[in-house]
Coordinates of C-alpha atoms and ligand atoms in Angstrom, one line a residue:
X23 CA -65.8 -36.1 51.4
X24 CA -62.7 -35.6 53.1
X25 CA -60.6 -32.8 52.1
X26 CA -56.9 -33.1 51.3
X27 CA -53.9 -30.8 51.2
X28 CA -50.9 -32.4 50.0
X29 CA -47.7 -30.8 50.6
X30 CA -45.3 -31.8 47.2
X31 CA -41.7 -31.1 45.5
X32 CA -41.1 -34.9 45.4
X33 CA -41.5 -37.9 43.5
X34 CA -43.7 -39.2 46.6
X35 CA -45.7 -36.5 46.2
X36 CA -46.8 -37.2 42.7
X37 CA -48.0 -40.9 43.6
X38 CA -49.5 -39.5 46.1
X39 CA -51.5 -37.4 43.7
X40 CA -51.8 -39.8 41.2
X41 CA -53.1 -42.0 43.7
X42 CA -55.7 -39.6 44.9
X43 CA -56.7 -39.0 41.6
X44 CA -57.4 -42.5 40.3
X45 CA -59.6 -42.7 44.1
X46 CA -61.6 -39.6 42.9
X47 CA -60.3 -38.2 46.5
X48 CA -61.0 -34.6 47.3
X49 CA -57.2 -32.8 47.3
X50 CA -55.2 -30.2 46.6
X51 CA -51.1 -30.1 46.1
X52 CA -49.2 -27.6 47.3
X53 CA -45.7 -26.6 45.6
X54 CA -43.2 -24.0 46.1
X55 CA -42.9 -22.9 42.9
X56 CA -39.1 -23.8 42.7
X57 CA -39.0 -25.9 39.9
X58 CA -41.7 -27.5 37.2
X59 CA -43.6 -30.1 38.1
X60 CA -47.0 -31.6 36.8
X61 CA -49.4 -32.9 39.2
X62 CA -53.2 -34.6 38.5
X63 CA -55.9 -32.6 39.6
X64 CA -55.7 -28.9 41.3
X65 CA -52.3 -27.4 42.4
X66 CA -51.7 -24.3 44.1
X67 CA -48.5 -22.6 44.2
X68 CA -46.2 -20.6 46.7
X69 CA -45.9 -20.1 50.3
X70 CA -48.5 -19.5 52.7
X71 CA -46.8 -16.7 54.5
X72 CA -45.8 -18.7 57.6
X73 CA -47.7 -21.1 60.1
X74 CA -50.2 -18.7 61.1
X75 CA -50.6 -18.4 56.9
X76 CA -51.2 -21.9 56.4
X77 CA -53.7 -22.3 59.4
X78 CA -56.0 -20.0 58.3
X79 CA -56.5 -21.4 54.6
X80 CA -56.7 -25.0 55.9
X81 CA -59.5 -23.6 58.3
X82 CA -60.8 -21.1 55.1
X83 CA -60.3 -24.7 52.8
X84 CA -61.7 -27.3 55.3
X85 CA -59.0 -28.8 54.8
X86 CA -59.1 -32.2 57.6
X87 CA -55.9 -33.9 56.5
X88 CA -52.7 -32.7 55.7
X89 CA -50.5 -34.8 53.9
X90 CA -47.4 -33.9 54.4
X91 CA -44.6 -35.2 51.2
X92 CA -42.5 -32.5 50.7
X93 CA -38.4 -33.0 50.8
X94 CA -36.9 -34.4 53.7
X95 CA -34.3 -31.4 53.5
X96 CA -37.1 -28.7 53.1
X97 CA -36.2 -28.3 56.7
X98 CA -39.0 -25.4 57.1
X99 CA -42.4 -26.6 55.8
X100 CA -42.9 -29.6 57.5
X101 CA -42.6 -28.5 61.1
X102 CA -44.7 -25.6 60.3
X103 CA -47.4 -27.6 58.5
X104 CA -47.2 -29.9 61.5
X105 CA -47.9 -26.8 63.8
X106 CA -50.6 -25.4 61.4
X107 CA -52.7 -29.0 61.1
X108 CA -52.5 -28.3 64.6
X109 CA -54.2 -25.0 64.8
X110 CA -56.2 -25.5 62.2
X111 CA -57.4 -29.1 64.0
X112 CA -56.4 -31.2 60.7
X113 CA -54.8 -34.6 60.7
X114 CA -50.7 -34.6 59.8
X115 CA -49.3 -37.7 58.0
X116 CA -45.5 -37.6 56.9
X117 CA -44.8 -39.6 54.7
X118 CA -40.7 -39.2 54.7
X119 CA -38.1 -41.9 52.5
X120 CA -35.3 -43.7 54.6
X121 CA -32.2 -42.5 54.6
X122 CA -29.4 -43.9 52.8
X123 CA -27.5 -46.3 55.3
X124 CA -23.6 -46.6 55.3
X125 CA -22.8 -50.3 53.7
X126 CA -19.0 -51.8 55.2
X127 CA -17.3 -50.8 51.8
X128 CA -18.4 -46.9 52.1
X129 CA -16.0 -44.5 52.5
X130 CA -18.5 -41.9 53.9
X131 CA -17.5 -38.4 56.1
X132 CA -20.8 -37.6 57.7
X133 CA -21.1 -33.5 57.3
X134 CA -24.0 -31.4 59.4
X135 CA -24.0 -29.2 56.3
X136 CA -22.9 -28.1 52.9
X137 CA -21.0 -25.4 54.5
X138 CA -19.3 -27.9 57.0
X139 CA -18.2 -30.5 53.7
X140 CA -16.6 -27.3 51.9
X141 CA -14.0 -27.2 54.7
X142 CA -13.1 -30.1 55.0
X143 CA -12.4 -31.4 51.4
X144 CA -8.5 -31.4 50.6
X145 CA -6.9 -29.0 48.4
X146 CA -6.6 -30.3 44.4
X147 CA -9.4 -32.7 44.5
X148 CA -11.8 -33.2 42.0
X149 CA -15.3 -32.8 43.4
X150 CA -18.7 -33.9 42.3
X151 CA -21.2 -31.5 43.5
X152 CA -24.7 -34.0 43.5
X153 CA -26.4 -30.9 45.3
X154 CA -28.6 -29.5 43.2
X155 CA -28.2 -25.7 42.0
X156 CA -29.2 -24.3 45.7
X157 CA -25.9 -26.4 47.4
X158 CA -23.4 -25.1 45.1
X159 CA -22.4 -21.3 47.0
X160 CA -21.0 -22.9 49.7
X161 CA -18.2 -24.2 47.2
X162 CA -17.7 -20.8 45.3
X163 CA -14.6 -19.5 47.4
X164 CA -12.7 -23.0 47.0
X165 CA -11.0 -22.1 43.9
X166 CA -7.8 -24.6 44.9
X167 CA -11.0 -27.4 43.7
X168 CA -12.2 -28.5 40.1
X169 CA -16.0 -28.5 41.1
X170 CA -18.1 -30.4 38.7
X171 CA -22.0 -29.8 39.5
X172 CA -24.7 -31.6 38.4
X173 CA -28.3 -29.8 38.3
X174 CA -31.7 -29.4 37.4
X175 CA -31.8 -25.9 37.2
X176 CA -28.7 -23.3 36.1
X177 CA -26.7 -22.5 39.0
X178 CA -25.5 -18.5 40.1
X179 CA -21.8 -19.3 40.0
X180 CA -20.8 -15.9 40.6
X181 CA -17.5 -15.4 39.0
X182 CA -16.2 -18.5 39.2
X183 CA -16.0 -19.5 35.0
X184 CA -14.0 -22.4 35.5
X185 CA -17.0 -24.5 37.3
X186 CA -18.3 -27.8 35.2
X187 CA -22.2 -27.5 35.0
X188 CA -24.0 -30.6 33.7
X189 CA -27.6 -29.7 33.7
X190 CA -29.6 -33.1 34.0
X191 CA -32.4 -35.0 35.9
X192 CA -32.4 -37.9 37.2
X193 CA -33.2 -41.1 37.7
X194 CA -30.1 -41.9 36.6
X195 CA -28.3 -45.3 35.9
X196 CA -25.3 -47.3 37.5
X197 CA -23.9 -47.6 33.8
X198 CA -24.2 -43.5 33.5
X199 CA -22.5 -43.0 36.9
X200 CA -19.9 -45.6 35.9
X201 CA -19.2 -43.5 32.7
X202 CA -19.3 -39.9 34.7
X203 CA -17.0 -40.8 37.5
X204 CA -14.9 -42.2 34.4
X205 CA -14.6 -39.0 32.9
X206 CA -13.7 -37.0 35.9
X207 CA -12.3 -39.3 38.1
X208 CA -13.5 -37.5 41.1
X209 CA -11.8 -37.8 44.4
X210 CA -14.9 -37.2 46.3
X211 CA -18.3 -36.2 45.6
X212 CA -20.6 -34.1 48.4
X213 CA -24.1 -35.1 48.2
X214 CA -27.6 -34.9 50.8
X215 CA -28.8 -37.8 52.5
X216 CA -31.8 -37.5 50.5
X217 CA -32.8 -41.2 50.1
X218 CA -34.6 -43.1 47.2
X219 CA -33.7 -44.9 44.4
X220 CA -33.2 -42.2 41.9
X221 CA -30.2 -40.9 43.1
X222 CA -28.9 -44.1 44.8
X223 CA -26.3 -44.6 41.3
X224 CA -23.9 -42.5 42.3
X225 CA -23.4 -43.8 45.7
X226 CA -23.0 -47.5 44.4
X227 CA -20.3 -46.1 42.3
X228 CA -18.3 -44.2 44.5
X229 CA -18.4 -47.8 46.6
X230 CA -16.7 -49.5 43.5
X231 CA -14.6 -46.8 43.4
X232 CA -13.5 -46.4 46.8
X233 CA -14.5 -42.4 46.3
X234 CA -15.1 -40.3 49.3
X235 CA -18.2 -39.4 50.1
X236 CA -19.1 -36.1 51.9
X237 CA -22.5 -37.3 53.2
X238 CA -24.8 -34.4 54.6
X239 CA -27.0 -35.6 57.1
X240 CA -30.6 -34.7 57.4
X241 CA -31.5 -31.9 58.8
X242 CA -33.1 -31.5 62.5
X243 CA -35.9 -30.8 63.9
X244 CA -38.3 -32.4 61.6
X245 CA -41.6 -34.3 62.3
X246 CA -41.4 -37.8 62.9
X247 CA -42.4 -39.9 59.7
X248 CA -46.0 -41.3 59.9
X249 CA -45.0 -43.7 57.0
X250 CA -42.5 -43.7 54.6
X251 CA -43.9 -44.8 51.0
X252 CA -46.9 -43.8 49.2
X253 CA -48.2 -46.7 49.0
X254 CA -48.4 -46.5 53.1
X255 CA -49.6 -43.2 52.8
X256 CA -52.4 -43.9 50.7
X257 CA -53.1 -46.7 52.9
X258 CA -53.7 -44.6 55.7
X259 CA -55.7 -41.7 53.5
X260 CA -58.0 -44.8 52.6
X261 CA -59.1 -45.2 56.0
X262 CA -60.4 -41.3 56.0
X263 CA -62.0 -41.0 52.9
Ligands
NAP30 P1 -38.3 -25.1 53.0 O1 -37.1 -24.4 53.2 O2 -38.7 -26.1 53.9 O3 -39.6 -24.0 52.9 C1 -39.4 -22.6 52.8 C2 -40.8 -22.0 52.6 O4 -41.3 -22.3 51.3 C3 -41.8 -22.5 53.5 O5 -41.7 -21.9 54.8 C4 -43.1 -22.3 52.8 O6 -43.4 -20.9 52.8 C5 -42.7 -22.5 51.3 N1 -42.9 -24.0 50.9 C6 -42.1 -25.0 51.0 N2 -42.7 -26.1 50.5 C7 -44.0 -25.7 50.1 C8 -45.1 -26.4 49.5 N3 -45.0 -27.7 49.2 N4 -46.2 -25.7 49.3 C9 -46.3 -24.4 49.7 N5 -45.3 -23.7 50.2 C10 -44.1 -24.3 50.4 O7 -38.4 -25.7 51.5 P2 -37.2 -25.7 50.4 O8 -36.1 -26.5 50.9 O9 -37.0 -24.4 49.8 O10 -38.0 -26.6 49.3 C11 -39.0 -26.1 48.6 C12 -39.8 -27.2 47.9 O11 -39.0 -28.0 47.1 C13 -40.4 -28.2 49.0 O12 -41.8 -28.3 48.7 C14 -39.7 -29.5 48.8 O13 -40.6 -30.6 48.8 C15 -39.1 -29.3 47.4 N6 -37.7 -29.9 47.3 C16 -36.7 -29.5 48.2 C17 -35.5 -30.1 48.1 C18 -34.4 -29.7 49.1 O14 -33.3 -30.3 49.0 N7 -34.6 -28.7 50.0 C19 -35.2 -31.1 47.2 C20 -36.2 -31.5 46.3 C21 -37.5 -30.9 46.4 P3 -44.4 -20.2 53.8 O15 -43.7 -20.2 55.2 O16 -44.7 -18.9 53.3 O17 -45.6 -21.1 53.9

């Protein structure tokens, strides 16, 4: 039987899994370790220490395909594992989400990086921070902003007390965002062009609203999507099992 290594951290990923799982596939996920997640079937956890790292156990695993469904800004795993399959003489599906696309009634400021949006936001505003615990240092030193963050995990504020912290998870709804942006009446909100449904809300809100969105665009460098779905993914795996 064909052996698996699928790359996760995402909401792909887990269909993915699950769709392994229901084809009795042989597979493995791979996570981080960042955050929680629950996966069918085995999952290993952590790095491999680097391309070289990851060749050797796909060779040690005989592993033939890897699937690759991790974040599309988890800028370092997927060109490695791209490299690795390589070595290691495995197949290498991506299966990476579409962007988010700018609609007539956006009021989007396209940023390379979190760092670059933190400069540019004006003095006084109000600021929605949709970029998860990670994003939030780039924002610490701009104490002239009333930074509202929303998050999985805690986030390191440093000394900054005065920082909002809602800790949630999405999917959330158009009638929650409605109600958030309500609250705060944010002037602009930074978020990653991370694509999907479940954190689509919030930009259909800050349409209706006419707030400005600091946009960050993907990052570089990546390897070209093979598919975009899991249902195209599993598609393809189909034809190798
Ligand atoms: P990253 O910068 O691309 O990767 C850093 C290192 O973490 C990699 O070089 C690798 O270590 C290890 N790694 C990453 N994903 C792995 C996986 N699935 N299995 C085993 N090792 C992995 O990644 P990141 O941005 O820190 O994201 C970490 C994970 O969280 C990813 O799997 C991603 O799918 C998920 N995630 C990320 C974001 C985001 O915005 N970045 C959002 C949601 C979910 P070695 O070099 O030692 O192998």
């Amino acid at each position: 039987m064909t052996r698996i290594l699928l790359l996760g951290g995402t909401e792909e990923a887990r269909e993915i899994a699950e769709g392994l799982a229901d084809a009795g596939a042989d597979f493995v996920t791979s996570l981080a370790g960042r955050t929680e997640a629950h996966y069918p079937g085995t999952v290993r956890i952590g790095g491999f220490g680097g391309i070289e790292g990851m060749a050797e156990a796909l060779k040690g695993d005989h592993v033939e395909v890897v699937v690759d469904a991790t974040h599309p800004f988890a800028a370092e795993i997927s060109p490695k594992a791209r490299r690795a399959a390589r070595m290691a003489g495995a197949r290498y599906l991506r299966v990476e989400r579409q962007r988010w696309r700018r609609s007539g009634r956006d009021r989007w400021i396209s940023v390379n990086s979190l760092e670059e949006a933190a400069s540019l936001i004006d003095s006084g505003a109000t600021v929605f921070l949709a970029v998860g615990a990670g994003g939030v240092a780039p924002f610490l030193d701009r104490r002239d902003l009333t930074l509202v963050v929303r998050s999985i995990e805690e986030p390191d504020l440093g000394n900054r007390h005065d920082i909002v912290v809602i800790r949630d998870r999405g999917p959330f709804t158009i009638e929650s965002e409605r109600a958030l942006f309500e609250e705060w009446g944010f002037d602009a909100v930074v978020m990653k062009n991370s694509g999907g449904s479940g954190a689509a809300a919030k930009l259909v809100v800050a349409r209706e609203r006419g707030t400005l969105v600091y946009m960050v665009r993907r990052p570089q460098g990546q390897p070209w999507p093979t598919v975009r779905t899991p249902d195209a993914a599993l598609k393809r795996l189909r034809r190798y099992l």
